[in-house]
Short mmCIF file of C-alpha atoms in Angstrom, two decimals:
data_model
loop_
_atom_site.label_atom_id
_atom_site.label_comp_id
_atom_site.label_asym_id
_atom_site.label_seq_id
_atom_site.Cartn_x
_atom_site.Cartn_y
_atom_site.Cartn_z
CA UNK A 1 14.51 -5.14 -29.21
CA UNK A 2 12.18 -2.68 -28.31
CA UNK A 3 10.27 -3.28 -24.79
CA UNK A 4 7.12 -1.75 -26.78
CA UNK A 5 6.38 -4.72 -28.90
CA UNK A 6 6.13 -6.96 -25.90
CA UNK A 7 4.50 -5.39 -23.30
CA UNK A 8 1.00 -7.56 -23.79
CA UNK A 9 -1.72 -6.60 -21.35
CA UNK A 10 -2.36 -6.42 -17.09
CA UNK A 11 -2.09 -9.93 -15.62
CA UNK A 12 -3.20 -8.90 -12.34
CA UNK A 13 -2.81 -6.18 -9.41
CA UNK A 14 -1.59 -6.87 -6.07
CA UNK A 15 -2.74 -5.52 -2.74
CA UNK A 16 -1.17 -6.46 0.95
CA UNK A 17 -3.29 -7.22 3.29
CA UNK A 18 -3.49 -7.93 6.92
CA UNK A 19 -4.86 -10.88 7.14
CA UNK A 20 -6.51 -12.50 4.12
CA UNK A 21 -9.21 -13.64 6.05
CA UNK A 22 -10.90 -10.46 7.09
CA UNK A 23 -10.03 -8.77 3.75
CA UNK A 24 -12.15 -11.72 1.69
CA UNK A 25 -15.07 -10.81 4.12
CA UNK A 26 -15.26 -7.76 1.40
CA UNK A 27 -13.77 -9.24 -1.94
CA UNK A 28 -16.08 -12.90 -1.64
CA UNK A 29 -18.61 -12.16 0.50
CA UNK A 30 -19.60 -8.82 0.05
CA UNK A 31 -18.06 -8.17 -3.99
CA UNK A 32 -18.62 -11.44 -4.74
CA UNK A 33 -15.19 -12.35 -5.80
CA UNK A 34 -14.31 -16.33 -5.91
CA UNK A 35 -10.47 -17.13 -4.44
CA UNK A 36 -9.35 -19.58 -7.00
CA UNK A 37 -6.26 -20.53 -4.78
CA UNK A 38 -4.41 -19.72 -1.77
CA UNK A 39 -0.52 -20.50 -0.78
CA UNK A 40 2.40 -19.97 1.18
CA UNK A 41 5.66 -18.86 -0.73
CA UNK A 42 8.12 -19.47 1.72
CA UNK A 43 10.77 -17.89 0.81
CA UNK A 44 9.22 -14.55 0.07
CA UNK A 45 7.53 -14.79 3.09
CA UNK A 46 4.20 -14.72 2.36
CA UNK A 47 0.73 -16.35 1.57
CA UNK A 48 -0.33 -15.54 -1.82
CA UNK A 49 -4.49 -15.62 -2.42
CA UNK A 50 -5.81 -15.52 -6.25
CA UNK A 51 -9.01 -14.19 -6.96
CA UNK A 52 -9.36 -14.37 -10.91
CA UNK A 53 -11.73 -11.13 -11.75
CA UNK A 54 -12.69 -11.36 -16.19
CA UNK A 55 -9.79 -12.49 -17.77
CA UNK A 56 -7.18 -10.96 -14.99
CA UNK A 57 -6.80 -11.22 -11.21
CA UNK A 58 -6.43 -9.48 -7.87
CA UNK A 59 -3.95 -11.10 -5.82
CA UNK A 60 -3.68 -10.79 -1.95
CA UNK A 61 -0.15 -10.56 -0.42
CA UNK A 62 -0.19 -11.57 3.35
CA UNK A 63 3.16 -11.59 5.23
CA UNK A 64 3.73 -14.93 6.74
CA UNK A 65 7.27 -13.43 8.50
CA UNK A 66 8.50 -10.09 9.49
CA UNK A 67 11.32 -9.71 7.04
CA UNK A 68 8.55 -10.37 4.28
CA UNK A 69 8.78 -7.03 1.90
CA UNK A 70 5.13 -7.22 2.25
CA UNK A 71 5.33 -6.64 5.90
CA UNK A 72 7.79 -3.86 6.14
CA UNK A 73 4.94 -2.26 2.61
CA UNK A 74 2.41 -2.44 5.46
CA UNK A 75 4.43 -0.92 8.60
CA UNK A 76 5.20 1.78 6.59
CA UNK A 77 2.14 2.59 4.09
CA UNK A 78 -0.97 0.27 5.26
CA UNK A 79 -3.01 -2.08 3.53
CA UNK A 80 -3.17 -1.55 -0.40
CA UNK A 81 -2.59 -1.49 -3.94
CA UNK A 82 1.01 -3.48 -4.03
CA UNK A 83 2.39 -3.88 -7.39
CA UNK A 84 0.61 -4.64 -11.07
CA UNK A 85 1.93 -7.08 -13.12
CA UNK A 86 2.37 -6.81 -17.09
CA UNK A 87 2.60 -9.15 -19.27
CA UNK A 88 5.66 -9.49 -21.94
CA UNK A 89 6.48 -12.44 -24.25
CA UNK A 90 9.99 -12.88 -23.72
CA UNK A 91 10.87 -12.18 -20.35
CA UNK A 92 14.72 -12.04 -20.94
CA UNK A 93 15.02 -9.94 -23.92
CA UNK A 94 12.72 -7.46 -22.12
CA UNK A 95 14.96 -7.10 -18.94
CA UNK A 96 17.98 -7.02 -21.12
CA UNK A 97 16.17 -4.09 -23.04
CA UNK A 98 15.89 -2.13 -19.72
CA UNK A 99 18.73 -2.49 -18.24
CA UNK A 100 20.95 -1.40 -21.42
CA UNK A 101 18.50 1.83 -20.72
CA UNK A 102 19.74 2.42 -17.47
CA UNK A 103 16.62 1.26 -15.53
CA UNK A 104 16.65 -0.10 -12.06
CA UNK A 105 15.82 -3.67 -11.64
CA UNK A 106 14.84 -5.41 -8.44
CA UNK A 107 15.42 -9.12 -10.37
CA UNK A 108 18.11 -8.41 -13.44
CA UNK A 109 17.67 -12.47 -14.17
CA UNK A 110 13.81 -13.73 -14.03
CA UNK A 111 12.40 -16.36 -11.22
CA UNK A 112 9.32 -18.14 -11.03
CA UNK A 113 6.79 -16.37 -9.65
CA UNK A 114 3.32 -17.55 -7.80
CA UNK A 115 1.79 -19.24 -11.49
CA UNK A 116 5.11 -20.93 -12.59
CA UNK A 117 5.63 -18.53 -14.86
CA UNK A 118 8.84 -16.33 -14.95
CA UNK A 119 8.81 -12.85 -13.58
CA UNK A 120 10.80 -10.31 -12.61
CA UNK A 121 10.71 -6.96 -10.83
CA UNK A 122 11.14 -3.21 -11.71
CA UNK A 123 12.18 -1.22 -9.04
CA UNK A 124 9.22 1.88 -7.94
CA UNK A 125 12.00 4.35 -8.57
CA UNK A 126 12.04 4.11 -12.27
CA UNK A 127 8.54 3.89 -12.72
CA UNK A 128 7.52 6.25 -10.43
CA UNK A 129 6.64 5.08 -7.54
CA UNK A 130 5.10 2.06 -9.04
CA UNK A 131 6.45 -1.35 -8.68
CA UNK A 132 5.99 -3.49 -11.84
CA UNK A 133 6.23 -6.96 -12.40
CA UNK A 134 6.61 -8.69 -15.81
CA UNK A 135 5.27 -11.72 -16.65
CA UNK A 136 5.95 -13.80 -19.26
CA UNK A 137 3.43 -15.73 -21.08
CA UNK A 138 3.82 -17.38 -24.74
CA UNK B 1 -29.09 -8.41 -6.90
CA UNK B 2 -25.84 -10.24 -6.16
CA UNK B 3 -23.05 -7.93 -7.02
CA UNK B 4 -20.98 -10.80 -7.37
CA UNK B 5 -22.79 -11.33 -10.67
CA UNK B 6 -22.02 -7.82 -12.01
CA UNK B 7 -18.05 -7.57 -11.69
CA UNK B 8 -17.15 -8.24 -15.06
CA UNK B 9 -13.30 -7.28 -15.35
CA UNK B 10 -10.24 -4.44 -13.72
CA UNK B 11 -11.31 -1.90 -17.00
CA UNK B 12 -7.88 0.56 -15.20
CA UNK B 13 -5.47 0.81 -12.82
CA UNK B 14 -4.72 4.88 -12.37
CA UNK B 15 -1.47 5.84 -11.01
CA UNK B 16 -0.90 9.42 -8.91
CA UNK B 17 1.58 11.79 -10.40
CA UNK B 18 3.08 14.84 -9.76
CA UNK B 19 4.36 15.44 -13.34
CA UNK B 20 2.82 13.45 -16.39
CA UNK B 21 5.53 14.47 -19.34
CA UNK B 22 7.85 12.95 -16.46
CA UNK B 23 6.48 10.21 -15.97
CA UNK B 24 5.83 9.33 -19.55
CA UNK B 25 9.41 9.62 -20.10
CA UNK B 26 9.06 6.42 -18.60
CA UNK B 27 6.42 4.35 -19.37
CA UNK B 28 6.52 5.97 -22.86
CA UNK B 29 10.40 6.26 -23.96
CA UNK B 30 11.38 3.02 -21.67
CA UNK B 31 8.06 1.12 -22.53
CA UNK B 32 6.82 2.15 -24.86
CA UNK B 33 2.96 2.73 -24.34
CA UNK B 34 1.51 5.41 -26.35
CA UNK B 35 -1.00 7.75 -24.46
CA UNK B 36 -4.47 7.79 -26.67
CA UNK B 37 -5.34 10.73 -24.54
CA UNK B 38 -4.98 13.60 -22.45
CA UNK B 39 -7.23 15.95 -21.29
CA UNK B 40 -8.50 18.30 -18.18
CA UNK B 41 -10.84 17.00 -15.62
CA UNK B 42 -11.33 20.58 -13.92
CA UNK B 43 -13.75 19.49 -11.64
CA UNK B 44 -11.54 16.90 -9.77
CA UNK B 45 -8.38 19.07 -10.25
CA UNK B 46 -6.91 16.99 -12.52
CA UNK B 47 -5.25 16.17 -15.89
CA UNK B 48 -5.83 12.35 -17.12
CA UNK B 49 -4.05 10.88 -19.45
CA UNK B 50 -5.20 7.59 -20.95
CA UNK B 51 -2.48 4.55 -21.50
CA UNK B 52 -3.89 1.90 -23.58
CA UNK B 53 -2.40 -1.34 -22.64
CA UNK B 54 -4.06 -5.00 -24.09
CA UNK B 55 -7.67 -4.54 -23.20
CA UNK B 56 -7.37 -2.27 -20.50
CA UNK B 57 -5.35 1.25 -19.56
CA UNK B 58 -3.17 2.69 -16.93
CA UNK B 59 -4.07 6.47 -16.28
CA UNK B 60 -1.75 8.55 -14.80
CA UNK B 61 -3.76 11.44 -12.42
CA UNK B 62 -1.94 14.40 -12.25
CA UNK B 63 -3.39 17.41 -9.85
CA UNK B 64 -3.55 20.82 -11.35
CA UNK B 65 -5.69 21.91 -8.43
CA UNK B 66 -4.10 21.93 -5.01
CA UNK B 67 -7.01 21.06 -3.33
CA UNK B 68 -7.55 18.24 -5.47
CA UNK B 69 -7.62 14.76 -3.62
CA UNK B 70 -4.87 13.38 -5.88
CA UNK B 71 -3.26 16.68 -4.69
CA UNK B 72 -4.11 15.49 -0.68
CA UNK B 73 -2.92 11.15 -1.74
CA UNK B 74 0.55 12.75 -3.48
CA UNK B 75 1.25 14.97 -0.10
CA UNK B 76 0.39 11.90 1.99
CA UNK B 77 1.64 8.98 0.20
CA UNK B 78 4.19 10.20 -3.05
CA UNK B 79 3.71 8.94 -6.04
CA UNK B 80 1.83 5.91 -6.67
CA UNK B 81 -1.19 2.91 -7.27
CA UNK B 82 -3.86 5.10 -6.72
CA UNK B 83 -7.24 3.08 -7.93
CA UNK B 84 -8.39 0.41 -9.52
CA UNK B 85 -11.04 0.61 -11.70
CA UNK B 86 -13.89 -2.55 -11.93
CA UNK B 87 -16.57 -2.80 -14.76
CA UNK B 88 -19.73 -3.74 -13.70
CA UNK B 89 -23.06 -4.25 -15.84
CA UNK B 90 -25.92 -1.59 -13.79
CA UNK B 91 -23.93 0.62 -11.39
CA UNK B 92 -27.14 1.77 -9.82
CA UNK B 93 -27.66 -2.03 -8.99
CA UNK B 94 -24.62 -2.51 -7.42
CA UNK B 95 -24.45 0.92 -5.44
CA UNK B 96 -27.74 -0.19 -4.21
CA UNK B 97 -26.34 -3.96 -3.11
CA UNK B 98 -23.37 -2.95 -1.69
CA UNK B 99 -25.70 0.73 0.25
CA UNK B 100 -28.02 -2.46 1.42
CA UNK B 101 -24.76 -4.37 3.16
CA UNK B 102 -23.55 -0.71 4.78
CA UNK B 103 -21.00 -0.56 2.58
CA UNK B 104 -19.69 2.71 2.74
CA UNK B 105 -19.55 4.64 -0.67
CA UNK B 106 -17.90 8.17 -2.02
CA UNK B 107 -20.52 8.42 -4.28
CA UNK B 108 -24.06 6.86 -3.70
CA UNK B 109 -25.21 8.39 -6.84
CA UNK B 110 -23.27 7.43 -10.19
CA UNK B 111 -21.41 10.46 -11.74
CA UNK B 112 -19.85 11.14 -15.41
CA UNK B 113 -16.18 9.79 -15.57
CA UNK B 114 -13.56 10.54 -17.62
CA UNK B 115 -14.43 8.71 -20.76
CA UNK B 116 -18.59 9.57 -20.19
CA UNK B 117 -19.69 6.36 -18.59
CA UNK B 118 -21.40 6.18 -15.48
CA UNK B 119 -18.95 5.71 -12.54
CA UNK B 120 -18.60 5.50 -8.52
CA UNK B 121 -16.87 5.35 -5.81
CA UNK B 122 -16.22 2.88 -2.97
CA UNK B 123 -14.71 4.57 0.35
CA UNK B 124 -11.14 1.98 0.69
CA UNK B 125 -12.09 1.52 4.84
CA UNK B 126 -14.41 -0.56 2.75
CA UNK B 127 -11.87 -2.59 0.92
CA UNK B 128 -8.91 -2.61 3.11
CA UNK B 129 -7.26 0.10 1.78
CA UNK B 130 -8.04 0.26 -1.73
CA UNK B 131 -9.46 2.74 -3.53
CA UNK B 132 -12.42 0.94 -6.08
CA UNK B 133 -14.21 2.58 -8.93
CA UNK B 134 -16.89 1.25 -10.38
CA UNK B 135 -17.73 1.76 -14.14
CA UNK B 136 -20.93 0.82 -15.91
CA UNK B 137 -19.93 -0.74 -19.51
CA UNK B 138 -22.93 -2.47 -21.36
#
């Protein structure tokens, strides 16, 4: 199957911050941005803050333990633009498409991500220097 | 004004890289997002090309000046998220909102962007990090 066909839109972009706190001072108070939802994901160590922006969102990615990926993102390169996350419709079929190409895959099976829905990761290196998370959605 | 009433939706996310006909090999080839567009920005020192993808579009920003700032972000940082693009309904409104809270701004005027609308920047001390355009869509 091609990976073209499925490849649906931007669900949201990702940014690590700090401390959500004093970044939301900008995003709500000053852009106006509403949070929709903040929480802890445990086990990738961090606290995960939605703020829905038209039919997409900016999520904030706050390390919660030092191991987090997110931390060691923000001891080496600062707060910023994380990861953004495409959408696809079958989730499966599109990570078996890339990895019969050869591409690097941080997750070769999917998990559930923040939403419940299942994701997966492409590592930066083949998509230079970007990391990209799919999404599916039906 | 509020500019919380004048974010509408993330209209791009632009990538930086040092070699676009490598990096569509990529996100092209692998999956499979046609460019609509490519063309020279000479005043910024840059080549855009446009990726269409659902409503919105990934650009990739490729320097063909050295002393362009994409030039400065790929020396510092590699390859990359570089901005995030945010529509909003009167740019001069919202310069003037966010110049009123001391927010600081690239531009304080609005300048032509890449497709002809109306466009500024926000400095990213502002927004922990990021880099935020604003474009005016009516």
């Amino acid at each position: 199957m091609r990976v073209s066909k499925m490849i649906k839109r931007v669900n949201h972009v990702a940014v690590a911050v700090r401390d959500t706190e004093e970044a939301l001072r900008f995003y709500k108070e000053v852009l106006g941005l509403q949070p929709s939802e903040s929480k802890a994901a445990p086990e990738q160590g961090l606290k995960i803050t939605f703020l829905p922006i038209g039919d997409g969102e900016i999520e904030f990615l706050e390390p919660i333990s030092e191991t987090s990926t997110v931390a060691k993102f923000l001891e080496k390169r600062g707060e910023g633009l994380h990861h953004i996350c495409l959408e696809v419709d079958d989730i499966e079929a599109t990570l078996h498409s890339l990895s019969e190409r050869g591409v690097p895959l941080v997750d070769t099976i999917p998990r559930v991500g923040a939403h419940g829905t299942r994701i997966a990761f492409i590592h930066p290196e083949a998509a230079h220097g970007i990391l990209i998370e799919l999404s599916e959605t039906k």
